[in-house]
Coordinates of C-alpha atoms and ligand atoms in Angstrom, one line a residue:
M13 CA -8.0 -25.1 3.9
Y14 CA -10.6 -23.0 5.7
R15 CA -9.7 -21.6 9.2
K16 CA -6.7 -23.7 10.0
N17 CA -3.5 -22.4 11.5
A18 CA -1.2 -22.1 8.6
W19 CA 2.0 -22.6 10.6
N20 CA 1.1 -26.3 10.8
K21 CA 1.4 -26.6 7.1
Y22 CA 5.2 -26.1 7.2
A23 CA 7.5 -28.7 8.7
S24 CA 10.2 -26.1 8.5
K25 CA 9.5 -22.4 8.9
E26 CA 12.5 -21.5 6.7
E27 CA 10.4 -21.1 3.5
V28 CA 8.0 -18.8 5.2
F29 CA 10.8 -16.8 6.9
A30 CA 12.8 -16.5 3.7
F31 CA 9.8 -14.9 1.9
A32 CA 9.4 -12.5 4.8
E33 CA 13.0 -11.3 4.4
G34 CA 12.3 -10.2 0.8
Y35 CA 9.1 -8.5 2.0
K36 CA 10.9 -6.6 4.9
K37 CA 13.4 -5.3 2.3
F38 CA 10.7 -4.3 0.0
I39 CA 8.7 -2.1 2.5
S40 CA 11.9 -0.8 4.3
F41 CA 12.8 0.8 0.9
G42 CA 9.3 1.4 -0.4
K43 CA 8.1 4.1 2.1
T44 CA 6.2 6.0 -0.7
E45 CA 4.2 5.0 -3.8
R46 CA 7.0 6.4 -6.0
L47 CA 9.6 4.3 -4.2
V48 CA 7.5 1.2 -4.5
V49 CA 7.2 1.8 -8.3
K50 CA 10.9 2.5 -8.5
E51 CA 11.9 -0.8 -6.8
S52 CA 9.2 -2.8 -8.7
I53 CA 10.6 -1.9 -12.2
P54 CA 13.9 -3.8 -11.8
M55 CA 12.1 -6.8 -10.2
L56 CA 9.7 -6.9 -13.3
E57 CA 12.5 -6.5 -15.8
E58 CA 14.6 -9.2 -14.2
K59 CA 11.7 -11.6 -14.9
G60 CA 11.4 -10.6 -18.5
F61 CA 8.8 -7.9 -18.3
V62 CA 9.3 -5.0 -20.8
N63 CA 7.8 -1.6 -21.0
G64 CA 4.6 -1.9 -22.9
E65 CA 5.1 1.5 -24.7
K66 CA 8.1 0.0 -26.5
V67 CA 6.5 -3.1 -28.1
S68 CA 4.4 -3.4 -31.2
S69 CA 2.7 -6.7 -30.8
V70 CA 2.3 -9.4 -28.1
K71 CA 1.8 -13.2 -28.1
A72 CA 0.9 -15.7 -25.4
G73 CA 3.5 -15.7 -22.6
D74 CA 4.8 -12.2 -23.3
K75 CA 5.2 -9.9 -20.3
I76 CA 4.7 -6.2 -20.4
Y77 CA 4.2 -3.4 -17.9
F78 CA 2.9 0.2 -18.0
I79 CA 3.9 3.0 -15.6
N80 CA 1.6 6.0 -14.8
K81 CA 3.1 9.2 -13.5
N82 CA 5.7 7.2 -11.5
K83 CA 3.0 6.2 -9.0
N84 CA 1.1 3.3 -10.6
I85 CA 2.3 0.1 -12.2
C86 CA 0.2 -2.3 -14.3
A87 CA 1.9 -5.6 -15.3
F88 CA 0.5 -8.2 -17.6
I89 CA 1.3 -11.7 -18.8
V90 CA -0.4 -12.5 -22.0
G91 CA -2.5 -15.6 -21.6
K92 CA -2.9 -18.5 -24.0
K93 CA -6.4 -17.4 -24.5
P94 CA -6.9 -14.0 -26.2
V95 CA -6.9 -11.1 -23.8
I96 CA -10.5 -10.3 -24.6
E97 CA -11.6 -13.5 -22.9
G98 CA -10.8 -11.8 -19.6
L99 CA -8.0 -11.1 -17.2
R100 CA -7.1 -12.5 -13.8
I101 CA -6.4 -9.2 -11.9
L102 CA -4.6 -8.7 -8.6
G103 CA -5.0 -5.1 -7.5
A104 CA -3.4 -3.5 -4.4
H105 CA -2.7 0.0 -3.4
I106 CA 0.8 1.4 -2.6
D107 CA 0.0 4.6 -0.9
S108 CA -0.2 4.5 2.9
P109 CA -1.3 7.0 5.7
R110 CA 1.3 9.6 6.5
L111 CA 1.9 13.2 6.9
D112 CA 2.6 15.4 3.8
L113 CA 4.6 18.6 3.9
K114 CA 2.4 21.6 3.1
E115 CA 3.3 23.8 0.1
N116 CA 4.6 26.5 2.4
P117 CA 5.8 24.4 5.3
F118 CA 8.6 26.3 6.9
Y119 CA 8.5 28.6 9.9
E120 CA 10.3 29.4 13.1
N121 CA 9.3 30.1 16.6
H122 CA 11.5 30.9 19.6
D123 CA 14.6 29.7 17.9
L124 CA 13.2 26.4 16.6
A125 CA 12.5 25.6 12.9
Y126 CA 9.5 23.7 11.9
G127 CA 7.9 22.0 8.9
D128 CA 4.1 22.2 8.7
T129 CA 2.3 19.1 7.5
H130 CA -1.2 18.0 6.3
Y131 CA -2.1 14.4 7.2
Y132 CA -2.9 12.0 4.4
G133 CA -5.5 9.2 5.0
V134 CA -7.2 8.5 8.3
V135 CA -4.9 8.4 11.2
K136 CA -5.0 8.6 15.0
K137 CA -3.0 11.8 15.2
Y138 CA -1.7 11.1 18.6
Q139 CA 0.2 8.0 17.4
W140 CA 2.5 10.3 15.2
V141 CA 4.2 12.2 17.9
T142 CA 7.5 11.3 19.7
I143 CA 8.6 8.7 17.2
P144 CA 11.4 8.8 14.7
L145 CA 10.3 10.2 11.3
A146 CA 11.9 10.4 8.0
L147 CA 11.4 12.6 4.9
H148 CA 10.9 11.1 1.4
G149 CA 9.8 12.4 -1.9
V150 CA 10.4 14.7 -4.7
V151 CA 10.8 18.4 -5.3
I152 CA 10.3 19.4 -8.9
K153 CA 12.2 22.6 -9.7
K154 CA 10.8 25.2 -12.1
D155 CA 13.1 24.0 -14.9
G156 CA 11.5 20.6 -14.6
T157 CA 14.4 18.9 -12.8
T158 CA 13.4 16.3 -10.2
V159 CA 15.2 16.2 -6.9
D160 CA 14.8 13.1 -4.8
V161 CA 14.8 13.7 -1.1
N162 CA 15.6 11.0 1.4
I163 CA 16.4 12.0 5.0
G164 CA 16.3 9.7 8.0
E165 CA 16.7 6.2 6.8
D166 CA 20.5 5.9 6.7
P167 CA 21.6 5.2 10.4
N168 CA 24.0 8.2 9.9
D169 CA 21.2 10.4 8.9
P170 CA 19.4 12.8 11.3
I171 CA 15.7 12.0 11.9
V172 CA 12.9 14.5 12.5
G173 CA 9.9 14.2 14.7
I174 CA 6.9 15.9 16.4
T175 CA 6.9 16.8 20.1
D176 CA 4.1 16.0 22.6
L177 CA 3.4 17.8 25.8
L178 CA 5.3 16.6 28.9
I179 CA 3.0 14.6 31.2
H180 CA 3.9 17.0 34.1
L181 CA 2.0 19.9 32.4
A182 CA -0.6 17.8 30.6
A183 CA -3.5 18.1 33.1
D184 CA -5.8 19.8 30.6
Q185 CA -4.6 17.7 27.6
M186 CA -5.3 14.4 29.4
Q187 CA -8.9 15.4 29.7
K188 CA -9.4 15.7 26.0
P189 CA -11.0 13.1 23.8
A190 CA -8.4 11.1 21.8
A191 CA -9.4 12.8 18.5
K192 CA -8.5 16.2 20.1
V193 CA -5.4 15.3 22.0
I194 CA -3.2 16.1 19.0
E195 CA -4.9 18.2 16.3
G196 CA -4.0 18.3 12.6
E197 CA -2.4 21.7 12.8
G198 CA -0.3 20.5 15.7
L199 CA 1.5 17.9 13.5
D200 CA 4.6 20.1 12.8
I201 CA 8.0 18.5 12.5
S202 CA 11.0 19.9 14.2
L203 CA 13.8 20.7 11.7
G204 CA 16.5 22.6 13.5
S205 CA 17.7 25.0 16.1
I206 CA 21.0 26.6 14.9
P207 CA 20.5 30.3 13.9
V208 CA 22.4 31.8 10.9
K209 CA 22.7 35.4 10.0
E210 CA 20.1 36.6 7.6
G211 CA 20.6 40.3 6.8
E212 CA 20.4 42.0 10.2
K213 CA 18.8 39.3 12.1
E214 CA 19.5 35.7 13.1
S215 CA 17.2 32.9 11.8
V216 CA 17.0 29.2 12.5
K217 CA 14.6 28.7 9.5
A218 CA 17.3 30.2 7.3
G219 CA 19.7 27.7 8.7
V220 CA 17.5 24.8 7.7
L221 CA 16.9 26.2 4.2
A222 CA 20.7 26.6 3.8
I223 CA 21.2 22.9 4.5
L224 CA 18.5 22.0 1.9
K225 CA 20.1 24.4 -0.6
E226 CA 23.5 22.9 0.0
K227 CA 22.4 19.2 0.0
Y228 CA 19.7 19.3 -2.7
G229 CA 20.0 22.7 -4.5
I230 CA 16.4 23.6 -3.6
E231 CA 14.9 26.8 -2.5
E232 CA 11.9 27.5 -0.1
E233 CA 9.6 28.2 -3.1
D234 CA 10.5 24.9 -4.7
F235 CA 8.4 23.2 -2.0
I236 CA 5.3 24.4 -3.8
S237 CA 5.8 21.8 -6.5
A238 CA 6.9 19.1 -4.2
E239 CA 5.6 15.8 -2.8
I240 CA 7.4 15.3 0.5
E241 CA 6.0 12.6 2.7
V242 CA 6.8 12.3 6.4
T243 CA 6.9 8.6 7.3
P244 CA 8.1 6.6 10.2
A245 CA 12.0 6.2 10.0
G246 CA 13.8 2.9 10.0
P247 CA 13.4 -0.5 8.6
A248 CA 10.8 -3.2 9.1
R249 CA 11.8 -5.7 11.9
D250 CA 10.9 -9.1 13.1
Y251 CA 8.2 -9.0 15.8
G252 CA 7.7 -11.5 18.6
L253 CA 10.2 -13.7 20.4
D254 CA 9.6 -16.4 17.8
R255 CA 10.0 -13.9 15.0
S256 CA 6.7 -15.0 13.5
M257 CA 5.5 -11.5 12.7
V258 CA 6.8 -8.3 11.0
A259 CA 6.6 -4.8 12.5
G260 CA 6.7 -2.1 9.9
Y261 CA 5.3 0.9 8.3
G262 CA 2.9 0.6 5.4
H263 CA 1.7 -3.1 5.6
D264 CA -1.6 -1.4 4.4
D265 CA -1.3 -2.1 1.6
R266 CA 2.2 -2.9 0.6
S267 CA 1.9 -6.4 2.1
C268 CA -0.7 -7.2 -0.5
A269 CA 1.2 -5.2 -3.2
Y270 CA 4.4 -7.1 -2.6
T271 CA 2.6 -10.6 -2.6
S272 CA 0.6 -9.6 -5.7
L273 CA 3.7 -8.4 -7.5
K274 CA 5.7 -11.6 -6.5
A275 CA 2.7 -13.7 -7.6
I276 CA 2.8 -12.3 -11.2
L277 CA 6.6 -12.4 -11.2
D278 CA 6.6 -16.1 -10.4
T279 CA 3.8 -16.9 -13.0
E280 CA 4.7 -18.4 -16.4
D281 CA 2.4 -19.0 -19.4
P282 CA -1.0 -18.6 -17.8
E283 CA -4.2 -19.7 -19.5
F284 CA -5.9 -16.3 -19.0
T285 CA -4.0 -13.0 -19.1
S286 CA -2.5 -12.3 -15.7
C287 CA -2.6 -8.7 -14.4
C288 CA -1.1 -6.9 -11.4
I289 CA -2.1 -3.3 -10.8
L290 CA -0.6 -1.2 -8.0
V291 CA -2.5 2.0 -7.5
D292 CA -2.2 5.2 -5.5
K293 CA -4.6 7.4 -3.5
E294 CA -6.7 4.5 -2.1
E295 CA -6.4 6.1 1.4
I296 CA -8.1 9.3 0.2
G297 CA -10.8 7.7 -2.0
S298 CA -9.0 6.2 -5.0
V299 CA -9.5 9.5 -6.8
G300 CA -7.4 11.4 -9.3
A301 CA -5.0 10.5 -12.1
T302 CA -3.2 7.9 -10.1
G303 CA -6.0 6.4 -8.1
A304 CA -8.0 3.3 -9.0
Q305 CA -10.7 5.4 -10.6
S306 CA -8.3 6.8 -13.1
L307 CA -8.7 5.8 -16.8
F308 CA -5.0 4.6 -16.7
F309 CA -6.1 1.0 -16.1
E310 CA -8.6 1.0 -18.9
N311 CA -6.2 2.6 -21.3
A312 CA -3.5 0.1 -20.3
V313 CA -5.9 -2.8 -21.1
A314 CA -6.9 -1.1 -24.4
K315 CA -3.3 -0.8 -25.4
L316 CA -2.8 -4.4 -24.6
L317 CA -5.8 -5.3 -26.8
C318 CA -4.3 -3.1 -29.6
L319 CA -1.1 -5.0 -29.3
Q320 CA -3.1 -8.2 -29.9
G321 CA -4.7 -6.6 -33.0
S322 CA -8.0 -5.2 -31.7
K323 CA -9.6 -2.8 -34.1
A324 CA -12.1 -1.6 -31.4
P325 CA -10.0 -1.5 -28.3
V326 CA -12.3 0.7 -26.2
F327 CA -15.4 -1.6 -26.7
D328 CA -13.2 -4.7 -26.4
T329 CA -11.9 -3.4 -23.1
R330 CA -15.4 -3.5 -21.7
I331 CA -16.0 -7.0 -23.0
C332 CA -12.7 -8.1 -21.6
F333 CA -13.6 -6.6 -18.2
E334 CA -17.0 -8.4 -18.2
H335 CA -15.0 -11.7 -18.5
S336 CA -12.5 -10.8 -15.9
K337 CA -12.0 -11.9 -12.4
M338 CA -10.3 -9.9 -9.7
L339 CA -8.9 -10.1 -6.3
S340 CA -8.9 -6.7 -4.6
S341 CA -5.7 -7.3 -2.6
D342 CA -6.1 -5.2 0.5
V343 CA -5.4 -5.8 4.2
S344 CA -8.0 -6.9 6.7
A345 CA -8.6 -5.8 10.4
G346 CA -6.9 -8.7 12.3
F347 CA -8.7 -9.9 15.4
D348 CA -6.9 -8.3 18.3
P349 CA -7.4 -10.1 21.7
L350 CA -6.8 -6.9 23.5
Y351 CA -9.8 -5.4 21.8
P352 CA -12.2 -8.3 21.3
Q353 CA -15.2 -6.0 21.7
V354 CA -15.0 -4.6 18.2
H355 CA -15.0 -8.0 16.5
E356 CA -17.6 -10.5 15.9
A357 CA -15.6 -13.6 16.6
K358 CA -17.3 -16.0 14.0
N359 CA -16.7 -13.5 11.3
A360 CA -13.2 -12.1 12.1
A361 CA -9.8 -12.5 10.5
Y362 CA -7.2 -14.1 12.6
F363 CA -3.4 -14.0 12.6
G364 CA -1.9 -17.3 11.3
Q365 CA -5.1 -18.5 9.4
G366 CA -3.8 -17.2 6.1
L367 CA -5.4 -15.2 3.2
V368 CA -8.6 -13.4 4.3
F369 CA -11.6 -13.0 2.0
N370 CA -14.0 -10.2 2.7
K371 CA -17.3 -10.8 0.9
Y372 CA -18.1 -7.2 1.8
L373 CA -16.9 -4.3 3.7
G374 CA -18.6 -0.9 4.0
R375 CA -20.4 0.8 6.8
G376 CA -24.0 1.3 8.1
G377 CA -25.6 -1.7 6.4
K378 CA -22.8 -2.6 3.9
G379 CA -22.9 0.9 2.6
G380 CA -20.5 1.5 -0.3
S381 CA -19.3 -2.1 -0.3
N382 CA -18.7 -4.4 -3.3
D383 CA -20.5 -7.5 -1.8
A384 CA -19.1 -10.3 -4.0
N385 CA -21.4 -12.7 -5.7
P386 CA -21.7 -16.1 -4.1
E387 CA -21.2 -17.8 -7.4
Y388 CA -17.8 -16.2 -7.7
Y389 CA -17.0 -16.8 -4.0
A390 CA -17.8 -20.6 -4.5
W391 CA -15.3 -20.7 -7.4
I392 CA -12.7 -18.9 -5.1
R393 CA -13.3 -21.6 -2.4
H394 CA -12.8 -24.3 -5.0
I395 CA -9.5 -23.0 -6.3
M396 CA -8.1 -22.1 -2.9
D397 CA -8.9 -25.6 -1.6
E398 CA -7.4 -27.2 -4.8
G399 CA -4.3 -25.1 -4.3
N400 CA -3.9 -26.2 -0.7
I401 CA -4.2 -22.5 0.5
N402 CA -4.9 -21.6 4.1
W403 CA -7.7 -19.0 3.8
Q404 CA -10.4 -17.5 6.1
S405 CA -13.5 -15.3 5.6
A406 CA -14.2 -12.2 7.6
E407 CA -16.1 -8.9 8.0
I408 CA -14.2 -5.9 9.0
G409 CA -15.6 -5.8 12.5
K410 CA -18.9 -5.7 14.5
I411 CA -21.8 -4.0 12.8
D412 CA -21.9 -0.3 13.3
V413 CA -18.7 0.0 15.2
G414 CA -17.0 1.5 12.2
G415 CA -16.2 0.4 8.7
G416 CA -14.0 0.7 5.7
G417 CA -13.6 0.3 2.0
T418 CA -11.2 -0.8 -0.7
I419 CA -10.8 -0.5 -4.5
A420 CA -13.1 -3.6 -5.0
Y421 CA -16.3 -1.7 -5.9
I422 CA -14.4 0.4 -8.6
L423 CA -13.5 -2.6 -10.6
G424 CA -16.8 -4.1 -9.8
N425 CA -18.5 -1.2 -11.7
Y426 CA -17.0 -2.8 -14.9
N427 CA -19.2 -5.8 -14.2
M428 CA -16.3 -8.1 -13.4
D429 CA -16.3 -10.5 -10.5
V430 CA -14.4 -9.0 -7.6
I431 CA -13.7 -10.0 -4.0
D432 CA -11.5 -8.5 -1.4
A433 CA -8.6 -10.8 -0.4
G434 CA -5.8 -9.8 1.9
I435 CA -3.7 -10.1 4.9
P436 CA -4.8 -9.5 8.6
V437 CA -3.1 -6.5 10.2
H438 CA -2.8 -5.3 13.8
N439 CA -2.4 -1.5 14.4
M440 CA -3.9 -0.6 11.0
H441 CA -2.9 2.9 10.0
A442 CA -0.5 3.3 12.9
P443 CA 3.1 4.2 12.2
M444 CA 4.0 0.6 13.2
E445 CA 1.6 -2.0 11.8
I446 CA 2.0 -5.7 12.3
V447 CA 1.4 -8.7 10.1
S448 CA 2.0 -12.5 10.5
K449 CA 4.7 -13.9 8.2
V450 CA 2.7 -17.0 7.4
D451 CA -0.3 -14.9 6.4
V452 CA 2.0 -12.9 4.0
Y453 CA 3.2 -16.1 2.5
E454 CA -0.3 -17.7 2.2
A455 CA -1.4 -14.5 0.4
Y456 CA 1.4 -14.9 -2.1
L457 CA 0.6 -18.6 -2.7
G458 CA -3.2 -17.8 -2.9
Y459 CA -2.6 -14.9 -5.4
K460 CA -0.4 -17.3 -7.5
T461 CA -3.1 -19.9 -7.4
F462 CA -5.7 -17.4 -8.5
L463 CA -3.6 -16.2 -11.5
I464 CA -3.3 -19.7 -12.9
A465 CA -6.7 -20.9 -12.2
K466 CA -8.8 -22.1 -15.2
Ligands
LIG26 MN1 -5.9 -0.6 2.4
LIG27 MN1 -6.0 1.8 4.7

């Protein structure tokens, strides 16, 4: 159903609300790409997916997954048709904008200890001060041991945060443009204020390091080989008096990651091979070993083809991709009635109207966008309507007011049909983003419909 309010589809809201509970749990735990991978593995295994590195052949209906560097997952259900006849791919990213601790983060100033950060992805920096923050990630010690760090989520844990200037003394600051109010080098988190003896002098930094040493057995130098992400602290919550929405960190793009993952978990015996791929590094250009441009995905498909007896898996992967269809599952800019000036109302995504398709994104005349083929979009319209899915079509915003991109064009380069399909979000890239529960549910249903479509 095109552009109808999806809530009307449900006589009882229970089904939609129940799905949102699972989603809230998923993003409350999955504050980093590694944590999303960690929580996804048992979900896959419970549904019969096995590690693809441990099997020697596959047949129709078999379920396997591959993990890449603890930051990507690629899951498959082998179709009734041979893999080479094409995949149905759901691809989402599991990295979200945040602040990363620098390699040498620790310093002290006037009896206060700090951790210096480098922001990741595009953020309005002023949104990240005076809010509760948590620390998540890994420190890899020189002997190769991985230490998991998690501080700020348990209600008994301390939190950290970044200070802002008191309004009483902010006369100069208040005159600055928003991009300069808080600058990148100003995003330093407060870590402690109790001095300990360090040789002859007293040091609050030494006090903080002593706590890390005691709790985790890690030294200051170990942070050189670490990945510590500073994220908003606390769980996702119901939003609105009617509880119709979810407020939380990382809806971009874990709302599409969760719904894509759930869609493949709830699929059995598809005609075409189902695939769900969750990637890292989308927010900084999909680069590197764990981004969408990595050979990991190609290699995973080549391995799958080998398991089905391919003698020329590299070439067969290309043929398979040419026959594949993909939904680039990523969030959309939800129309915000408080900022109507940035949207073009006929071509905007609305809360409650379900799964959003973006034929193209990009900036400055569709620059860098995938721009889906109308032949493919017509097929999408057909299967969504057949599946009774509430869906809508949108652009990211008014022409030349900004722009954005997803992983769509990267998969499009393989000559497969790709279209962006996701969930409208308010406050995108803010520490607290908002989605509508019914859009999350329609996305899940739409993704499932896509996987089983002929
Ligand atoms: Mn995104
Ligand atoms: Mn984003």
